[in-house]
Coordinates of C-alpha atoms in Angstrom, one line a residue:
M1 CA 107.5 105.3 85.6
K2 CA 108.6 103.9 89.0
I3 CA 106.7 104.7 92.1
F4 CA 108.6 105.0 95.4
K5 CA 106.8 105.4 98.7
F6 CA 108.7 106.5 101.8
G7 CA 107.0 106.3 105.2
G8 CA 107.4 108.5 108.3
A9 CA 110.3 106.6 109.7
S10 CA 112.3 107.1 106.5
V11 CA 112.0 111.0 106.8
K12 CA 111.9 111.4 110.6
D13 CA 115.0 113.7 110.8
A14 CA 117.6 115.5 108.6
E15 CA 119.9 112.4 108.5
S16 CA 116.9 110.2 107.3
V17 CA 116.1 112.7 104.5
R18 CA 119.7 112.6 103.4
N19 CA 119.4 108.8 103.4
V20 CA 116.4 109.0 101.1
S21 CA 118.7 110.7 98.5
M22 CA 121.2 107.8 98.9
V23 CA 118.4 105.3 98.3
L24 CA 117.3 107.2 95.2
K25 CA 120.9 107.3 94.0
S26 CA 121.2 103.6 94.3
Q27 CA 117.9 103.1 92.3
G28 CA 118.5 105.7 89.7
F29 CA 116.7 109.0 90.0
A30 CA 114.8 109.2 86.7
K31 CA 111.2 108.9 85.6
C32 CA 109.9 108.3 89.2
L33 CA 107.2 109.6 91.5
L34 CA 107.9 109.8 95.2
V35 CA 104.9 109.4 97.6
I36 CA 106.0 110.6 101.1
S37 CA 104.4 110.4 104.5
A38 CA 104.5 112.9 107.4
M39 CA 107.8 113.1 109.2
G40 CA 108.2 110.6 112.1
K41 CA 105.2 110.8 114.5
T42 CA 103.8 114.1 113.1
T43 CA 100.4 112.6 112.3
N44 CA 100.0 111.5 115.9
E45 CA 101.0 115.0 117.1
L46 CA 98.6 116.7 114.8
E47 CA 95.8 114.3 116.0
K48 CA 96.6 115.7 119.5
V49 CA 96.1 119.3 118.1
V50 CA 92.6 118.3 116.9
E51 CA 91.8 116.7 120.2
L52 CA 92.9 119.8 122.1
Y53 CA 90.9 122.0 119.8
F54 CA 87.7 120.2 120.4
K55 CA 88.4 120.2 124.2
K56 CA 88.8 124.0 123.9
D57 CA 92.3 123.5 125.3
N58 CA 95.6 125.2 124.3
Y59 CA 96.3 123.6 120.9
Q60 CA 98.5 126.5 119.8
T61 CA 101.4 125.3 122.1
E62 CA 101.3 121.9 120.4
I63 CA 101.3 123.5 116.9
E64 CA 104.4 125.5 117.9
K65 CA 106.1 122.4 119.2
I66 CA 105.5 120.5 115.9
K67 CA 106.6 123.6 113.9
R68 CA 109.9 123.8 115.8
K69 CA 110.6 120.2 115.1
H70 CA 110.3 120.8 111.4
I71 CA 112.4 123.9 111.5
E72 CA 115.1 121.9 113.2
I73 CA 115.0 119.3 110.5
A74 CA 115.2 122.0 107.8
D75 CA 118.2 123.6 109.7
G76 CA 120.1 120.3 109.1
L77 CA 119.4 120.3 105.4
F78 CA 119.4 123.9 104.1
P79 CA 121.5 127.0 104.3
E80 CA 120.2 129.9 106.4
N81 CA 117.4 132.0 104.8
H82 CA 116.5 129.3 102.3
A83 CA 112.9 129.8 101.0
V84 CA 111.8 126.5 102.5
F85 CA 111.7 128.1 106.0
A86 CA 109.0 130.6 104.9
E87 CA 107.0 127.7 103.4
I88 CA 107.1 125.8 106.7
N89 CA 106.0 128.9 108.6
L90 CA 103.1 129.4 106.1
F91 CA 101.9 125.8 106.5
F92 CA 101.7 126.2 110.3
D93 CA 100.1 129.6 110.0
D94 CA 97.4 127.9 107.8
I95 CA 96.7 125.3 110.5
D96 CA 96.2 128.0 113.1
S97 CA 94.2 130.2 110.8
F98 CA 91.9 127.3 109.8
L99 CA 91.2 126.4 113.5
R100 CA 90.5 130.0 114.4
R101 CA 87.9 130.6 111.7
N102 CA 86.4 127.1 111.6
K103 CA 82.7 126.8 112.4
S104 CA 82.2 123.1 111.6
P105 CA 81.4 120.8 114.6
N106 CA 82.3 117.8 112.4
Y107 CA 85.3 116.2 114.1
N108 CA 86.2 114.1 111.0
F109 CA 86.1 117.1 108.7
V110 CA 88.4 119.2 111.0
Y111 CA 90.7 116.2 111.5
D112 CA 91.3 115.9 107.7
Q113 CA 92.0 119.6 107.2
V114 CA 94.6 119.7 110.1
V115 CA 96.2 116.2 110.0
S116 CA 96.9 116.3 106.3
C117 CA 99.3 119.2 106.8
G118 CA 101.9 116.8 108.0
E119 CA 102.3 115.3 104.5
M120 CA 102.2 118.8 102.9
I121 CA 105.1 120.0 105.0
S122 CA 107.2 116.8 104.7
T123 CA 107.0 116.7 100.9
K124 CA 107.9 120.3 100.6
I125 CA 111.0 119.8 102.7
V126 CA 112.0 116.6 100.8
S127 CA 111.3 118.1 97.4
E128 CA 113.3 121.3 98.1
Y129 CA 116.2 119.2 99.5
L130 CA 116.4 117.0 96.4
N131 CA 116.3 120.0 94.1
E132 CA 119.1 121.5 96.3
I133 CA 121.3 118.5 95.6
Q134 CA 120.4 118.5 91.9
F135 CA 117.9 115.6 92.0
I136 CA 115.5 117.8 90.0
N137 CA 111.8 117.2 90.7
Q138 CA 108.5 118.9 90.7
W139 CA 106.3 119.1 93.8
L140 CA 102.7 118.1 93.4
D141 CA 99.7 118.7 95.6
A142 CA 98.1 115.3 95.7
R143 CA 94.7 116.9 96.3
D144 CA 94.7 118.3 92.8
Y145 CA 94.9 114.7 91.4
V146 CA 93.4 112.2 93.9
K147 CA 89.6 112.9 93.9
T148 CA 87.3 111.4 96.5
D149 CA 83.8 111.6 98.0
N150 CA 83.4 113.5 101.3
S151 CA 83.8 110.5 103.6
Y152 CA 86.2 112.4 105.8
R153 CA 89.0 110.2 107.4
E154 CA 88.0 107.3 105.1
G155 CA 87.7 108.8 101.6
V156 CA 86.4 106.7 98.7
V157 CA 88.4 107.4 95.5
D158 CA 86.6 108.6 92.4
W159 CA 88.7 106.5 90.0
V160 CA 87.4 108.1 86.8
K161 CA 88.3 111.6 87.8
T162 CA 91.5 110.6 89.5
E163 CA 92.8 108.6 86.5
E164 CA 91.9 111.5 84.2
F165 CA 93.9 114.0 86.3
I166 CA 96.9 111.8 87.0
S167 CA 97.2 110.5 83.4
H168 CA 98.1 114.0 82.2
L169 CA 101.4 114.1 84.2
N170 CA 104.6 114.1 82.2
K171 CA 106.1 110.7 82.6
E172 CA 109.6 111.8 81.6
I173 CA 110.3 113.8 84.8
C174 CA 110.3 113.2 88.5
Y175 CA 107.7 114.2 91.1
V176 CA 107.4 114.4 94.9
T177 CA 103.8 114.2 96.3
Q178 CA 101.9 113.3 99.4
G179 CA 100.4 110.1 100.6
F180 CA 97.2 109.7 102.6
I181 CA 95.3 112.6 101.1
G182 CA 92.9 113.6 98.3
S183 CA 90.1 116.2 98.0
D184 CA 86.3 116.1 97.5
E185 CA 84.3 118.0 94.9
N186 CA 84.4 121.2 97.0
N187 CA 88.2 120.9 97.2
F188 CA 88.2 120.2 100.9
T189 CA 91.0 117.8 102.0
V190 CA 89.9 114.2 102.6
T191 CA 92.2 111.6 104.1
L192 CA 92.2 108.0 102.8
G193 CA 92.4 106.2 106.2
R194 CA 95.2 105.9 108.7
E195 CA 98.4 104.6 107.1
G196 CA 96.9 105.3 103.7
S197 CA 100.1 106.5 102.0
D198 CA 100.7 103.0 100.6
Y199 CA 97.3 103.2 99.0
S200 CA 98.2 106.6 97.5
A201 CA 101.3 105.1 95.9
A202 CA 99.1 102.3 94.4
I203 CA 96.7 104.9 93.1
F204 CA 99.5 106.8 91.3
A205 CA 101.0 103.5 90.1
Y206 CA 97.7 102.4 88.6
C207 CA 96.9 105.7 86.9
L208 CA 100.4 106.1 85.5
N209 CA 100.7 102.4 84.4
A210 CA 103.9 102.2 86.4
D211 CA 106.6 99.6 85.7
A212 CA 106.8 98.9 89.5
M213 CA 106.0 100.3 92.9
T214 CA 108.4 100.0 95.9
I215 CA 107.6 100.8 99.5
W216 CA 110.7 101.6 101.6
K217 CA 110.5 100.3 105.2
D218 CA 112.9 99.9 108.2
V219 CA 112.6 96.1 107.8
P220 CA 114.1 93.8 105.2
G221 CA 110.7 93.1 103.5
V222 CA 107.5 91.1 104.3
M223 CA 108.4 88.7 107.1
T224 CA 106.5 85.6 108.3
G225 CA 105.7 87.7 111.4
D226 CA 106.5 91.0 113.0
P227 CA 110.0 90.5 114.5
R228 CA 109.0 92.8 117.4
K229 CA 106.3 90.3 118.4
F230 CA 107.4 86.9 117.2
K231 CA 110.6 84.9 117.3
D232 CA 112.4 83.1 114.5
V233 CA 110.6 84.9 111.7
R234 CA 111.9 84.8 108.1
L235 CA 111.9 87.0 105.0
L236 CA 109.3 86.1 102.3
S237 CA 111.2 86.9 99.1
N238 CA 108.2 86.2 96.8
I239 CA 104.5 86.2 97.5
S240 CA 101.4 86.4 95.3
Y241 CA 99.0 89.3 95.3
E242 CA 96.3 87.0 96.8
E243 CA 98.6 86.0 99.7
A244 CA 99.5 89.7 100.3
I245 CA 95.8 90.7 100.3
E246 CA 95.0 88.0 102.8
M247 CA 97.9 89.0 105.1
A248 CA 96.8 92.7 104.9
Y249 CA 93.2 91.8 105.6
Y250 CA 94.1 89.8 108.7
G251 CA 96.2 92.8 110.0
A252 CA 99.8 92.5 108.7
S253 CA 100.8 96.1 109.4
I254 CA 103.5 96.2 106.7
I255 CA 100.9 96.3 103.9
H256 CA 97.9 98.6 103.7
P257 CA 94.7 96.5 102.9
K258 CA 93.6 98.7 100.0
T259 CA 97.0 98.8 98.3
L260 CA 97.0 95.5 96.4
Q261 CA 93.8 95.6 94.3
P262 CA 94.8 98.4 91.9
L263 CA 98.2 96.9 91.4
Q264 CA 96.8 93.4 90.7
Q265 CA 94.4 94.8 88.2
K266 CA 97.3 96.0 86.0
N267 CA 99.8 93.3 87.1
I268 CA 102.2 96.0 88.5
P269 CA 105.0 94.4 90.5
F270 CA 105.1 95.6 94.1
Y271 CA 108.3 95.5 96.2
V272 CA 108.8 96.0 99.9
K273 CA 112.5 96.9 100.6
S274 CA 114.7 98.3 103.3
F275 CA 115.8 101.9 103.2
V276 CA 118.5 100.8 105.7
D277 CA 120.1 98.6 103.0
P278 CA 118.6 99.3 99.6
T279 CA 120.9 96.8 97.9
K280 CA 119.0 93.9 99.5
E281 CA 116.3 92.3 97.3
G282 CA 113.4 92.6 99.8
T283 CA 110.0 91.1 99.0
K284 CA 108.4 91.0 95.6
V285 CA 104.6 90.8 95.4
G286 CA 103.2 89.7 92.1
A287 CA 102.7 86.8 89.7
S288 CA 105.7 84.4 89.9
D289 CA 106.5 80.7 89.9
K290 CA 108.7 81.4 93.0
N291 CA 105.8 82.5 95.2
Q292 CA 105.9 81.2 98.8
S293 CA 103.1 80.0 101.1
E294 CA 104.9 79.7 104.4
E295 CA 103.4 79.6 107.9
S296 CA 102.9 83.3 108.9
Y297 CA 101.8 85.0 112.1
I298 CA 99.8 88.1 112.5
L299 CA 98.7 89.8 115.7
K300 CA 96.0 92.5 115.5
E301 CA 95.7 94.3 118.8
N302 CA 93.2 96.8 120.3
Q303 CA 90.2 94.9 119.0
T304 CA 86.7 94.6 120.5
L305 CA 84.7 91.3 120.8
L306 CA 80.9 91.9 120.5
K307 CA 78.5 89.0 121.0
I308 CA 74.9 89.7 119.8
S309 CA 71.9 87.5 120.5
T310 CA 68.1 87.8 120.1
R311 CA 66.0 88.7 123.1
D312 CA 63.4 86.0 122.5
F313 CA 65.9 83.2 121.5
S314 CA 64.8 83.3 117.9
F315 CA 67.2 82.6 115.1
I316 CA 69.7 85.3 113.9
A317 CA 68.1 85.6 110.5
E318 CA 69.0 87.5 107.4
D319 CA 67.0 90.6 108.3
H320 CA 68.9 90.7 111.7
M321 CA 72.2 90.4 109.9
S322 CA 71.3 93.2 107.4
L323 CA 70.3 95.5 110.3
I324 CA 73.5 94.8 112.3
F325 CA 75.8 95.4 109.3
G326 CA 73.9 98.6 108.5
Y327 CA 74.8 99.8 112.0
L328 CA 78.4 98.7 111.5
S329 CA 78.6 100.8 108.3
K330 CA 76.9 103.7 110.0
Y331 CA 79.5 103.8 112.8
K332 CA 82.5 103.0 110.5
I333 CA 83.4 99.9 112.4
K334 CA 85.3 97.2 110.5
V335 CA 84.8 93.4 111.0
S336 CA 88.0 91.5 111.6
L337 CA 86.3 88.1 112.3
M338 CA 82.7 86.9 112.5
Q339 CA 81.1 83.7 113.7
N340 CA 77.5 82.9 114.0
S341 CA 75.3 80.2 115.5
A342 CA 71.5 79.8 115.4
I343 CA 70.8 82.4 118.0
S344 CA 74.0 84.5 118.3
L345 CA 76.6 86.4 116.3
A346 CA 80.1 87.0 117.5
L347 CA 82.1 89.8 115.9
C348 CA 85.7 90.8 116.4
L349 CA 85.8 94.5 115.5
E350 CA 88.2 97.3 114.8
D351 CA 87.0 100.6 116.2
K352 CA 89.1 103.2 114.6
F353 CA 86.7 106.0 115.2
N354 CA 85.8 105.2 118.8
T355 CA 82.2 104.7 118.1
I356 CA 81.8 101.2 119.6
D357 CA 79.8 102.4 122.6
E358 CA 77.3 104.2 120.4
L359 CA 76.9 101.0 118.3
N360 CA 76.4 98.9 121.3
E361 CA 73.8 101.3 122.7
E362 CA 71.9 101.2 119.4
L363 CA 72.0 97.4 119.2
Q364 CA 70.8 97.0 122.8
K365 CA 67.5 98.5 121.8
I366 CA 66.8 95.3 119.8
F367 CA 69.3 92.6 120.9
R368 CA 71.1 91.3 123.9
T369 CA 74.8 92.2 123.7
E370 CA 78.0 91.3 125.5
I371 CA 81.1 93.4 124.9
V372 CA 84.8 92.7 125.7
K373 CA 87.3 95.5 124.8
N374 CA 91.1 95.4 124.3
V375 CA 91.2 91.9 122.9
S376 CA 93.7 90.7 120.3
L377 CA 93.1 88.7 117.1
F378 CA 95.9 86.2 116.4
T379 CA 96.0 84.7 112.9
V380 CA 98.2 81.9 111.6
R381 CA 98.2 81.8 107.8
N382 CA 99.2 78.5 106.0
A383 CA 99.0 76.9 109.4
K384 CA 100.5 73.4 109.8
M385 CA 97.6 71.7 111.5
D386 CA 99.8 68.9 113.0
H387 CA 101.2 71.3 115.6
I388 CA 98.5 73.9 116.2
D389 CA 98.4 73.0 119.9
Q390 CA 101.4 75.2 120.5
F391 CA 99.4 78.3 119.6
Y392 CA 97.0 77.8 122.5
Q393 CA 99.6 77.8 125.2
E394 CA 99.4 80.6 127.7
K395 CA 96.4 82.2 125.9
S396 CA 92.9 82.9 127.2
V397 CA 90.9 82.1 124.0
L398 CA 87.5 83.8 123.8
L399 CA 86.7 82.8 120.2
E400 CA 88.4 80.6 117.6
Q401 CA 87.9 79.8 113.9
I402 CA 89.8 77.2 111.8
S403 CA 89.5 77.0 108.0
K404 CA 91.5 74.8 105.6
N405 CA 94.8 76.6 106.2
T406 CA 94.1 79.5 108.5
L407 CA 93.8 79.5 112.3
Q408 CA 92.3 82.5 114.1
M409 CA 91.7 83.2 117.7
V410 CA 90.5 86.1 119.8
T411 CA 92.5 86.3 123.0
Q412 CA 92.4 88.4 126.1

């Protein structure tokens, strides 16, 4: 089987959905599974619904606005009175009904039950449209196949159960399913982390022993830098799994960090291609003698720099490190860069769950801390060390780290 993943930008309106069918026509619509994200900025809009709900504000108006947008997209794809309109209404009724009867104060639990609906609605629209134009497919509820623990908003996949369920799919037909979501043992929805649809595609690819996996983007492939942030970037036509994993870890937004490992384990080739021009080759990630190691630039924004030191000027010892990383795990804060000296530890952190202040408060009971918010982590992979001076120009550098071929700096 082939696995195709289409992100929100590729299904943002009726014209985009029609373009997906053209991409599929160019690739051959047979023995494939499509993983599809929520349409356009729907995830952001549903996040706003959850925020309003917890503020006890008027979230119903926001739900109605999102619903109208999806109805308009369907109007551009289907004849009047098509069954898909009733399906769309039902999904939005379910969101409202859940919020009305919900008793849980757990923000992350409520978030997952509401925000996941974006993928459910988009896949229903795309699946119905493809069937309408005789691209025959079966719609799947990913929650019946991707099984996780109950770490809401950051679900950990139960690979044994997931592989057991997915392996029973008929590999001779085509499917449309959701990215980003799974379910726990109580069948509550659990999301796999923001931008987790790429990871979903890799899960299905791994469990189905797919021939290849392709992610369709609005860029030509993996570039040496984000063209919106860096000048004179080039397409990387071939890179290794290892290089892609490093780039994802350092913050390259085009690849989800968890995507590569399951693909590498079974040596499944991974392509990043453009849905604007599907005939172009794009980037191939995998084992190849053509793999490139070119200087690449990654900017990871909205980071927090946290400096920790002991109150009595004693060493930062192993027991201190264990305690600090225990707190980081507790508050679900990810480390992007770390540097330690005898009496201090500097951490560049990603605070996806807005818990940095709680972490800092906890640490201050034991340590001295200094915190700087809204910093950026700039990384140069395969850096040419003979001209690194250029990277320091016009930057206020708070922390830097240089390894054999990687330069990193935290800037303000």
